[in-house]
XYZ file of C-alpha atoms in Angstrom:
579
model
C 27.689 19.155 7.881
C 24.914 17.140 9.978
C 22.277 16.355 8.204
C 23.332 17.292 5.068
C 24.791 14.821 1.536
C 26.362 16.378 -1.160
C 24.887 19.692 -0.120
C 21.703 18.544 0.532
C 19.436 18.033 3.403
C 18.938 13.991 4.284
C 15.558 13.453 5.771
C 16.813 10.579 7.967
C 18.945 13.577 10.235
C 15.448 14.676 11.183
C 13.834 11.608 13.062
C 10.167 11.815 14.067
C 9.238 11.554 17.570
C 8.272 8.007 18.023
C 9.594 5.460 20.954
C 9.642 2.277 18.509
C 9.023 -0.482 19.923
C 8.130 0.380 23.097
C 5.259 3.189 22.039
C 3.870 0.356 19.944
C 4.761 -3.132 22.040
C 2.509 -3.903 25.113
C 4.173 -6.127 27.708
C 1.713 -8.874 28.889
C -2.344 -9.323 29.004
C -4.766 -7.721 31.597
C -6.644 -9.169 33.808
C -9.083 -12.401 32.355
C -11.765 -10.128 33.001
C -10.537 -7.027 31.348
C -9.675 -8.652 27.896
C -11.728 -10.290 25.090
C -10.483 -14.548 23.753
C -10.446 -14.826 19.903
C -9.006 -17.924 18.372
C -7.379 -15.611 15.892
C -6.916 -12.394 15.442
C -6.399 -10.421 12.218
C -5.114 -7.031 11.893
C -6.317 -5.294 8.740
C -9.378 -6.125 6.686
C -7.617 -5.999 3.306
C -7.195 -8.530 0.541
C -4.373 -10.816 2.381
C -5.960 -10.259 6.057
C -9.358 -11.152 4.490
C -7.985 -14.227 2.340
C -6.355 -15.779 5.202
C -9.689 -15.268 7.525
C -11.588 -16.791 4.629
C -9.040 -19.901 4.011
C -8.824 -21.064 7.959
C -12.893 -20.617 8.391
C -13.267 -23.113 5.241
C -10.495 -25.126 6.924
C -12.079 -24.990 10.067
C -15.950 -25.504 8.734
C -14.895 -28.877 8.061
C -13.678 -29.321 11.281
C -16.302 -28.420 13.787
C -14.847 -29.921 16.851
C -11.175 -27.537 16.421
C -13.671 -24.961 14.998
C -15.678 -25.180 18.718
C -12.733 -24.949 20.449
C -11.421 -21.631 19.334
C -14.311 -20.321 21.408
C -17.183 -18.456 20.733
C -15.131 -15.828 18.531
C -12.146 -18.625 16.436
C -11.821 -15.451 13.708
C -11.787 -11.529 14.493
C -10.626 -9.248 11.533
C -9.567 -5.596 13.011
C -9.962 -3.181 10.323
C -9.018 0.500 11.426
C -11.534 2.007 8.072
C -15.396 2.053 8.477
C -15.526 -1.057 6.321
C -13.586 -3.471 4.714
C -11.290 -2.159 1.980
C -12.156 1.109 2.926
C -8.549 1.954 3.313
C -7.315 -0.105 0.455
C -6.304 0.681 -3.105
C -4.342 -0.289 -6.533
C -4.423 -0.489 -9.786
C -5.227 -3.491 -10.036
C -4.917 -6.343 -13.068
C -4.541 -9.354 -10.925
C -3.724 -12.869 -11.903
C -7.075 -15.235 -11.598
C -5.316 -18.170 -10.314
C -4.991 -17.467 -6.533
C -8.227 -15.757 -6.587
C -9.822 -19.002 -8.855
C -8.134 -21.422 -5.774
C -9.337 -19.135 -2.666
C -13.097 -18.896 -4.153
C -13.375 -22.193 -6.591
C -16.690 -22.251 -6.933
C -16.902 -18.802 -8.403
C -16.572 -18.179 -12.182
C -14.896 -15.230 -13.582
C -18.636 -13.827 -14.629
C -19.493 -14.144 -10.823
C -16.711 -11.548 -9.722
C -18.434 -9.193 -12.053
C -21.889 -9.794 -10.633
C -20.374 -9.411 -7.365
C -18.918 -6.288 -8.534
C -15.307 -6.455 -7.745
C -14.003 -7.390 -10.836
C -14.285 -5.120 -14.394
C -13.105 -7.446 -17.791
C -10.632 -9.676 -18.556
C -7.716 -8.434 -20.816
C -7.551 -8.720 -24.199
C -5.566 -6.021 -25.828
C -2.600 -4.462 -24.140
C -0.608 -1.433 -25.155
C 2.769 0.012 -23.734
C 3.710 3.486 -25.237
C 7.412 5.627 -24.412
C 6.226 9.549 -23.728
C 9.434 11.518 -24.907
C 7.737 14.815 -24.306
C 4.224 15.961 -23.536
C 2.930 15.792 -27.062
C 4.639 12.721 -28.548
C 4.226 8.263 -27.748
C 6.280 5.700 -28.905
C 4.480 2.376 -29.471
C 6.756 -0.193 -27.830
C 6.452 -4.128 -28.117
C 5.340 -5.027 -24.806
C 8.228 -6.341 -22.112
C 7.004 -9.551 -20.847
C 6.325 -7.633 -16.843
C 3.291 -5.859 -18.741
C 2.221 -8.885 -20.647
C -1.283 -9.163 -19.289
C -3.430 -10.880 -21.807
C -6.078 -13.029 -19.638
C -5.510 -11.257 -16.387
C -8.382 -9.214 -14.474
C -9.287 -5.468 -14.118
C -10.481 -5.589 -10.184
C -11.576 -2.755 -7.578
C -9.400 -4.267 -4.155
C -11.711 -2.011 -2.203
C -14.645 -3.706 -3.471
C -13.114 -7.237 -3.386
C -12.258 -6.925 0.490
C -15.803 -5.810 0.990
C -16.951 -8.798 -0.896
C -14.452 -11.425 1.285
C -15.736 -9.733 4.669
C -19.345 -10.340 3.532
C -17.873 -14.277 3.260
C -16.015 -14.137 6.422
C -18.917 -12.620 8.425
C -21.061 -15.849 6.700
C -18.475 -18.010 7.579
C -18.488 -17.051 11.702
C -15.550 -14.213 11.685
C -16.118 -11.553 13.779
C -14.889 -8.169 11.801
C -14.867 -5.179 14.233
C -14.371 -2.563 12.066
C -13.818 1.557 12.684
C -11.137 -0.305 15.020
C -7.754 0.449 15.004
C -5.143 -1.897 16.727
C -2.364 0.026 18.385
C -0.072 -1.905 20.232
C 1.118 -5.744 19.721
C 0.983 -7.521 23.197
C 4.099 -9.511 23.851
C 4.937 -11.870 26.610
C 8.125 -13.854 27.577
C 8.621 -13.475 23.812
C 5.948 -14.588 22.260
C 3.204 -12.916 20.634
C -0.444 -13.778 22.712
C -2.443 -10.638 21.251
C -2.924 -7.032 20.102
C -4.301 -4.132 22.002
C -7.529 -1.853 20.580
C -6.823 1.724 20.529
C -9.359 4.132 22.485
C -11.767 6.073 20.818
C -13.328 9.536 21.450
C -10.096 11.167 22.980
C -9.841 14.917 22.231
C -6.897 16.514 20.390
C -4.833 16.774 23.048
C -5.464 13.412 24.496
C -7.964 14.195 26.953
C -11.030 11.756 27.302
C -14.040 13.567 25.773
C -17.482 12.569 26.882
C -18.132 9.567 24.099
C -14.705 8.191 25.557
C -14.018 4.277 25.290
C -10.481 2.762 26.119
C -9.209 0.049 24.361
C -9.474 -3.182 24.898
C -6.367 -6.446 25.115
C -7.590 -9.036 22.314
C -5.965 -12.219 23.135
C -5.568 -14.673 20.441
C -3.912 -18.126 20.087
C -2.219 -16.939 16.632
C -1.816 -13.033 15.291
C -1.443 -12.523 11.587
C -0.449 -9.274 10.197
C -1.891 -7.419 7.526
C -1.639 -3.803 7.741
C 0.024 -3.677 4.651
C 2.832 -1.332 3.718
C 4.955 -1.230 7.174
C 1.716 -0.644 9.767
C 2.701 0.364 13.358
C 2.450 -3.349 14.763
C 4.280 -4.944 11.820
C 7.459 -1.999 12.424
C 7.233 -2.831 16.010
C 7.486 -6.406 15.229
C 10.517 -6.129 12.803
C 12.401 -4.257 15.496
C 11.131 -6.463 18.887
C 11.909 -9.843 16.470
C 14.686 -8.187 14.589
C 13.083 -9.546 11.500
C 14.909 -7.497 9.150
C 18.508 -8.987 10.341
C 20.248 -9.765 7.323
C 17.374 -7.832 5.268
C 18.121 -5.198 2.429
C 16.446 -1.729 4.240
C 12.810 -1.254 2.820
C 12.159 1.136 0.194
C 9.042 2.436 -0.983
C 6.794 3.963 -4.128
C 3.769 6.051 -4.304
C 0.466 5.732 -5.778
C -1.776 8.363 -6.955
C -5.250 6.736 -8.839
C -8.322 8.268 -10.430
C -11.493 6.133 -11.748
C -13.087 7.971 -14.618
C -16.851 7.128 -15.851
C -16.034 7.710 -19.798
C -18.508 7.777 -22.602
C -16.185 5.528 -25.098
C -15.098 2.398 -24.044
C -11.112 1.887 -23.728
C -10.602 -1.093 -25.381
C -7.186 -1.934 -23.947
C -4.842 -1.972 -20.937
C -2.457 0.874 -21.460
C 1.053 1.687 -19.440
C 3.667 4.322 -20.284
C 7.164 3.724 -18.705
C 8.370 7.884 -19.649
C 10.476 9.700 -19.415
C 7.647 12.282 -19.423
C 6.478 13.926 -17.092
C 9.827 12.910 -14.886
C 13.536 14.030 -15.253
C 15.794 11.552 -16.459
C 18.622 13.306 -14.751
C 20.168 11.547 -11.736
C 20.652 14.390 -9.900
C 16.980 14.291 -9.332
C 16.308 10.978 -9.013
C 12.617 9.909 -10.409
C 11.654 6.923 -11.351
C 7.972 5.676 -12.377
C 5.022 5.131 -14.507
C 1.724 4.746 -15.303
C -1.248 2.492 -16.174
C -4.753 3.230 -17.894
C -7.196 0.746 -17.320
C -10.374 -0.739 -18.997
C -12.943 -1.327 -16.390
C -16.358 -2.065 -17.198
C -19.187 -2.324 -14.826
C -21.439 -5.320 -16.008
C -24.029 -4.524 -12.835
C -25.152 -0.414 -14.595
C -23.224 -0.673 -17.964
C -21.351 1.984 -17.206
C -18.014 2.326 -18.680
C -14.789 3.314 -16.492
C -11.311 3.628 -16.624
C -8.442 2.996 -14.009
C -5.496 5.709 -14.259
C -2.962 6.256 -12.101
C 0.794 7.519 -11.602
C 3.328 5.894 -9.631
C 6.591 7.417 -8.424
C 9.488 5.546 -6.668
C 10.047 7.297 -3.012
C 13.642 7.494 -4.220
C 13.715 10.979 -5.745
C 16.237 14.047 -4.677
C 13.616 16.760 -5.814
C 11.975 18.068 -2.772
C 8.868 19.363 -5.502
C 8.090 16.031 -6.698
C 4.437 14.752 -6.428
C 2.691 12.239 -7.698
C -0.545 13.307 -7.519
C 0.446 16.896 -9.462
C 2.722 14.670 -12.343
C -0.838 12.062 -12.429
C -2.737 15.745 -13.770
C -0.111 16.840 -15.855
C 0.255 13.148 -17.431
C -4.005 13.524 -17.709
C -2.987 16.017 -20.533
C -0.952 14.027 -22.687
C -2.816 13.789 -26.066
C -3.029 10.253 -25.887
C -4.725 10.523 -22.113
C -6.628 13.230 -23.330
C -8.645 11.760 -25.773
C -9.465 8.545 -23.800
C -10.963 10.881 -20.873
C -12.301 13.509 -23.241
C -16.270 13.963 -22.153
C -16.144 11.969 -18.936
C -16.369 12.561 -15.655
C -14.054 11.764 -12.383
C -15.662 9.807 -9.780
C -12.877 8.236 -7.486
C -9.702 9.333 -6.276
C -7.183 7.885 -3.508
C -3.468 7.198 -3.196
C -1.227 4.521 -1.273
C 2.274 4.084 -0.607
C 3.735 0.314 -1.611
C 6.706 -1.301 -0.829
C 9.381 -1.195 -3.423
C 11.949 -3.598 -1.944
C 11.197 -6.971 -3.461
C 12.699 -10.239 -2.479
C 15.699 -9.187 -0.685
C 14.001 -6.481 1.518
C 11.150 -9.184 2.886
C 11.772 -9.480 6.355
C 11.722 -12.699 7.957
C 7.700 -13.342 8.323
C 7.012 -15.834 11.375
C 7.904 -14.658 14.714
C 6.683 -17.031 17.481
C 2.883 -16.824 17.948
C 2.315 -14.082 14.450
C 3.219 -13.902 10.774
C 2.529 -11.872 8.487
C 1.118 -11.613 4.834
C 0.899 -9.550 1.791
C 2.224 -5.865 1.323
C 3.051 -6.137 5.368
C 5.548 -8.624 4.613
C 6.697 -6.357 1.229
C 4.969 -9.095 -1.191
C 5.258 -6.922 -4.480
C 6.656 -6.982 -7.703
C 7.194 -3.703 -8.663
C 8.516 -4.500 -11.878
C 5.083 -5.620 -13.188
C 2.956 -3.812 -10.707
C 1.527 -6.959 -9.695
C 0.821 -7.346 -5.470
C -2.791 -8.522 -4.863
C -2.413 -12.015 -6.582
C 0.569 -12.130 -4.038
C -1.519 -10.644 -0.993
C -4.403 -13.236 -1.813
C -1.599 -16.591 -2.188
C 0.482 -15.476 1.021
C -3.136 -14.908 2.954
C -4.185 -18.556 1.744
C -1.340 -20.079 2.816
C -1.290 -18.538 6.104
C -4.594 -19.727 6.833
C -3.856 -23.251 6.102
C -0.762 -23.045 8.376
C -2.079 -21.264 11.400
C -5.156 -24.677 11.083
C -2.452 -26.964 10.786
C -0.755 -25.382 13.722
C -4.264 -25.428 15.573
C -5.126 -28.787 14.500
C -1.761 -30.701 16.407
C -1.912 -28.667 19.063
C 2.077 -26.848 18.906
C 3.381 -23.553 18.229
C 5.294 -23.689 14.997
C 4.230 -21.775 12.342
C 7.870 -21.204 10.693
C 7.023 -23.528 7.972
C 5.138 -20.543 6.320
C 8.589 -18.882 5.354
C 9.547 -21.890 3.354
C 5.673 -22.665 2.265
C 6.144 -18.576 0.631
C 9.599 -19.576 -0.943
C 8.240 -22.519 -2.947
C 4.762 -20.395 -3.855
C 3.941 -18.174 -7.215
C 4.968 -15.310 -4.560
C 8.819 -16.528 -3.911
C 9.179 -17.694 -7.132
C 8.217 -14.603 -8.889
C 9.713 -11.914 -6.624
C 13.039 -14.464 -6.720
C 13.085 -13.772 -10.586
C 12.857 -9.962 -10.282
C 15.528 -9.749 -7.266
C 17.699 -7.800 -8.314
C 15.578 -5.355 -11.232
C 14.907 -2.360 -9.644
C 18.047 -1.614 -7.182
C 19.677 -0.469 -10.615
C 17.211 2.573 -11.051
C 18.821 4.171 -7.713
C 21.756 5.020 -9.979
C 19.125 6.718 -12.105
C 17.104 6.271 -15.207
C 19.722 6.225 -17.739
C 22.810 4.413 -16.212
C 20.383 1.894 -14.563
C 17.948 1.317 -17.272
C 20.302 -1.703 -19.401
C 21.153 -3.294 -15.950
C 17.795 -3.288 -15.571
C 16.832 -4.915 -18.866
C 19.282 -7.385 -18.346
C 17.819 -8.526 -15.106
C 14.464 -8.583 -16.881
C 15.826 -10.470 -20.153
C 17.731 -13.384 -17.800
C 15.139 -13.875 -14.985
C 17.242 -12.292 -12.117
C 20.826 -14.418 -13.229
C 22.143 -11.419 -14.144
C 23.604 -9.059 -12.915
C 24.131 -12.256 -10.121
C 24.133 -12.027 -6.513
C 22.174 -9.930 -4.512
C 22.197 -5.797 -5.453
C 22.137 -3.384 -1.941
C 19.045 -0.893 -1.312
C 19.769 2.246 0.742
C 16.777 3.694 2.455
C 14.388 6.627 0.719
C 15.259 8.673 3.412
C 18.872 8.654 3.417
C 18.376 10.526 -0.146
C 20.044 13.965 0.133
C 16.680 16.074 -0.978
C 16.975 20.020 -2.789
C 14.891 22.066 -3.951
C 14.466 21.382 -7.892
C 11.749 22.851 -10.288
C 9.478 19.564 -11.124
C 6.955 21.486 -10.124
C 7.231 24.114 -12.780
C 5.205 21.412 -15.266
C 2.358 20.807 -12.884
C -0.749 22.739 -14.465
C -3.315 24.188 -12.615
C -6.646 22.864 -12.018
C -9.575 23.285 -14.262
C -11.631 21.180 -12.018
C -12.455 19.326 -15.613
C -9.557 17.496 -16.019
C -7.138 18.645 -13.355
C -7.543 18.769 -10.088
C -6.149 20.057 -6.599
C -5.625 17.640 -3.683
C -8.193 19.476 -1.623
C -10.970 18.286 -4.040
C -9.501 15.379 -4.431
C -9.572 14.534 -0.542
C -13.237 15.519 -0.188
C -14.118 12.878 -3.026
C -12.805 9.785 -0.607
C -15.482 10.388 1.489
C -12.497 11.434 4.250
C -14.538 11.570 7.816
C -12.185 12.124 10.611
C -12.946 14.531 12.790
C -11.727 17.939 13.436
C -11.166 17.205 17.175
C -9.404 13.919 16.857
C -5.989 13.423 18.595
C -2.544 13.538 15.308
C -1.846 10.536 14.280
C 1.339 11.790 11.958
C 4.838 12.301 14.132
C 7.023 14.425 12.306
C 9.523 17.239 13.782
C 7.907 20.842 13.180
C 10.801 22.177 12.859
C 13.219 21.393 9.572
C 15.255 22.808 7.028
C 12.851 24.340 4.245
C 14.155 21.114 2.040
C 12.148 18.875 4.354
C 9.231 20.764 4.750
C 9.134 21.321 0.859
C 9.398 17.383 0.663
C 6.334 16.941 3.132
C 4.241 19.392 0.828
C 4.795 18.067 -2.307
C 4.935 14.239 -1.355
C 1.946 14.039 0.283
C -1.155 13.697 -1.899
C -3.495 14.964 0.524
C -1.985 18.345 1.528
C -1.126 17.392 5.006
C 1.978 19.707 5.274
C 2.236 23.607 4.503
C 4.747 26.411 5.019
C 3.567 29.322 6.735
C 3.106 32.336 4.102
C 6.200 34.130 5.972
C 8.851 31.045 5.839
C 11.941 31.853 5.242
C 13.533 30.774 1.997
C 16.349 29.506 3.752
C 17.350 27.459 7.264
C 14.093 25.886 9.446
C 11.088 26.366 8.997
C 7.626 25.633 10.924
C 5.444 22.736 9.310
C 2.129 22.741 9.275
C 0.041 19.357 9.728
C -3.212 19.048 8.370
C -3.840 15.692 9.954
C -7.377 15.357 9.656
C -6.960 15.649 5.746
C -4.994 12.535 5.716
C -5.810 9.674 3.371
C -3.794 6.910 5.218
C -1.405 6.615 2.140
C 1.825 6.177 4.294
C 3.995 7.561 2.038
C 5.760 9.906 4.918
C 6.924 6.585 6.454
C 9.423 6.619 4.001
C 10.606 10.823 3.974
C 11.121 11.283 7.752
C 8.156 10.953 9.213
C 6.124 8.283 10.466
C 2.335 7.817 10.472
C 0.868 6.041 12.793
C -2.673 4.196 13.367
C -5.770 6.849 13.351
C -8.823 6.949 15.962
C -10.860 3.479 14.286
C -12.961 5.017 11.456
C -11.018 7.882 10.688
C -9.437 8.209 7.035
C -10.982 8.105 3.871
C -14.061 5.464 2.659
C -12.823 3.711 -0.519
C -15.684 2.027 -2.783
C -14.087 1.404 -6.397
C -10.575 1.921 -6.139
């Protein structure tokens, strides 16, 4: 039947309303007097958008002369949160050397005093959970091998490259979100600022302001995981021609001030708390962190769960499985006594090398998660954000400096980089899984053990929403909160420092009105509780959804279930400090 596989209910039969590209494409500039010139223009103030700002200003400091003739603004950073990284969030144990090249006269002491970065790694730990009680003690495989690499907050390292950007001349206009990419005679000239202080329904309220056209000689796109410009790009460019389909994971963190410190970097790879049965379809893992704060002594620790968006049980959720994993003896006892301080979630894109879509496009380009710069398999992306924003920002000043338009020699510059090298290697490692845990799990291995050679060629993706979804019972295992160690997503929510406003116009487009497998999907997915059931749904057919919009934490996750979320009012969303 329509909509249905197997018996059960495919997300992608339930579209969401949104007119893509058009909605999110604007065709030619207003008026010279109606617009403001940059010389470029960023969108998103995260790690990559930042490290490419930072790059072409020291580029450009050296050449005052191109420098004067970007104009009075040559660098303007749009970041949709109230601040720089306040959107932004992983794990994260980075890799120091594209972080050591973008900032060389910093030492690794220095990014602790700055207080983005938490301890190198000395000790590492991978453990097997067969059940809730037990761990297996596993020789590391060489993706977790992290000796010498760098517990870091992202949040607190993009506030740390605006502060350099802002010394450096960039203009960063945050609490602004960029809604529309403006497009003419096929060529990118600009973006377009979305209005602020419209009502729920649309209509201008009395602190109205309409946006604004932002033309700019170069765009660069950084939203990270599939933003509304960088979707409306792929499709206007048809970037993804040739492309394996994105796919996607979720992200569900917690930063814990403990009073023992964790001596080592921990991961566990399951099967715990997931089923290793195909017929549901989960896949993911986990990481405990060492972080300590060398500016108040305190000691913290980074935990978080991450599921692959490619489960068939409608009650999966990462942020319930992240509190039932928190009660696993061996979690247990490292969090025993402490106290929770952050919380936030984020979606990330799954897809690896063969799901990149092409990145130039004439006059924009993008970097970093935008451009699906992740290795999964090792849950390494910001060392990738931070090379591909580099590198941008020494091709848009070369660009600048003779005078042309062609910037396509960034796809092959990202080919020969640490990022195309290392996502070539893991090509084809995680396309297995989609078979599920146990038939996948030896391809998988192999991939791992021969550096992508085999299995050889290139492996298909199918999109997370073309996964038939039912109604399983995953959600049987979830405890409930103590508000000690477990906690709702309510709480959770109020801990971001969330601000958007009651009154603000939806910024989530998904149909209200879906089979009860859908809607279940929405409620459990989403860490935020976004989506309810009424109390009097019925148990079977449609059902009414409920959108809690205003509790949204920007994680994107529903991108990849049937919905589609879209770009807030600028400063809505939560307000990220350590994750």
């Amino acid at each position: 039947m329509a909509g249905s596989s197997n018996g059960r209910v495919v997300p992608a039969a339930y579209p969401p309303p949104v007119d893509s590209p058009r909605e999110f494409i604007k065709r030619g500039l207003d008026g010279e007097d109606e617009l403001i010139e940059v010389g470029v223009a960023i969108v998103g103030g995260g790690t990559a958008g930042l490290a490419a700002a930072n790059r072409l200003l020291q580029l450009l400091a050296d050449d005052p002369e191109l420098l004067e003739s970007l104009g009075e603004v040559p660098v303007a950073v749009l970041e949709k949160a109230k601040t720089c990284g306040g959107h932004t969030l992983s794990g994260a144990v980075v890799r120091p050397g594209p972080l050591q090249e973008l900032y060389p006269d910093l030492t690794r002491e220095d990014w602790r005093k700055e207080g983005f970065a938490f301890g190198e790694v000395h000790k590492e730990a991978v453990y097997m959970l067969p059940s809730a009680k037990s761990k297996i003690k596993i020789p590391p495989p060489p993706p977790f091998k992290n000796h010498g690499n760098e517990v870091i907050s992202v949040a607190a390292l993009a506030r740390y490259q605006q502060r350099v950007a802002e010394e450096q001349g960039a203009y960063i206009l945050t609490e602004t979100a960029a809604t529309q990419l403006i497009v003419e005679e096929g060529r990118v000239v600009g973006v377009r600022s979305g209005d602020k202080g419209r009502g729920k329904d649309g209509e201008p309220l009395g602190n109205f302001e309409p946006g604004t056209d932002i033309k700019a000689r170069y765009v660069i796109l950084a939203e990270g995981c599939w933003g509304s410009l960088t979707g409306a790009a792929i499709r206007e460019f048809e970037l993804d021609k040739d492309r394996e389909p994105p796919v996607w994971e979720l992200g569900v963190k917690e930063v814990w001030k403990v009073p023992r410190p964790l001596d080592r970097l921990i991961h566990t790879i399951g099967p715990w708390p997931l089923k290793i049965s195909a017929r549901y379809g989960q896949i993911g893992g986990t990481w405990i962190y060492p972080m300590k704060d060398e500016r108040t002594g305190d000691d913290l620790v980074s935990i978080g769960f991450v599921v692959d968006l490619e489960y068939a049980d409608a009650t999966t959720s990462a942020h319930d499985l992240l509190q039932q994993f928190k009660l696993h003896p061996l979690v247990r006892g490292i969090l025993e006594g402490g106290e929770r301080v952050a919380w936030g979630a984020k979606a990330l894109p799954g897809g690896g090398y063969w799901s990149m879509p092409k990145l130039t496009m004439p006059g924009a380009l993008m970097v970093g998660d935008a451009g699906g710069m992740v290795d999964t398999v090792s849950l390494k992306g910001v060392h990738h954000c931070i090379s591909s924003g580099k590198i941008a920002g020494e091709v848009i000043f070369d660009a600048l400096k003779r005078g042309d338009d062609s910037i396509e020699v960034y796809e092959e510059k990202i080919e020969n980089s640490v990022t195309g090298r290392e996502l070539y290697e893991v090509r084809n490692t995680r396309q297995p899984f989609q078979k599920g845990f146990l038939m996948g799990g030896p391809i998988v291995n192999l991939a791992i053990a021969t550096k992508g050679k085999l299995p050889p060629g290139r492996l298909p993706w199918h999109k997370n929403d073309e996964k038939g979804m039912f109604i399983g019972n995953t959600a049987d295992g979830y405890p409930r909160p103590d508000n000690r160690y477990t906690f709702d997503k309510l709480s959770s929510v109020f801990i971001t420092g969330n601000a958007t406003r009651d009154d603000a116009p939806n910024h989530i487009r998904v149909q209200r009105n879906v089979p009860r497998e859908i809607a279940e999907t929405w409620k459990w997915m989403c860490p935020a509780g976004v989506y309810e059931l009424p109390e009097d749904a019925p148990e079977r057919g449609n059902v009414d959804v409920i959108v809690n919009y205003t509790n949204c934490v920007q994680c994107g996750a529903i991108t990849a279930k049937g919905g589609r979320l879209t770009t807030p009012e600028g400063g809505d969303g939560p307000l990220y400090t350590i994750t």
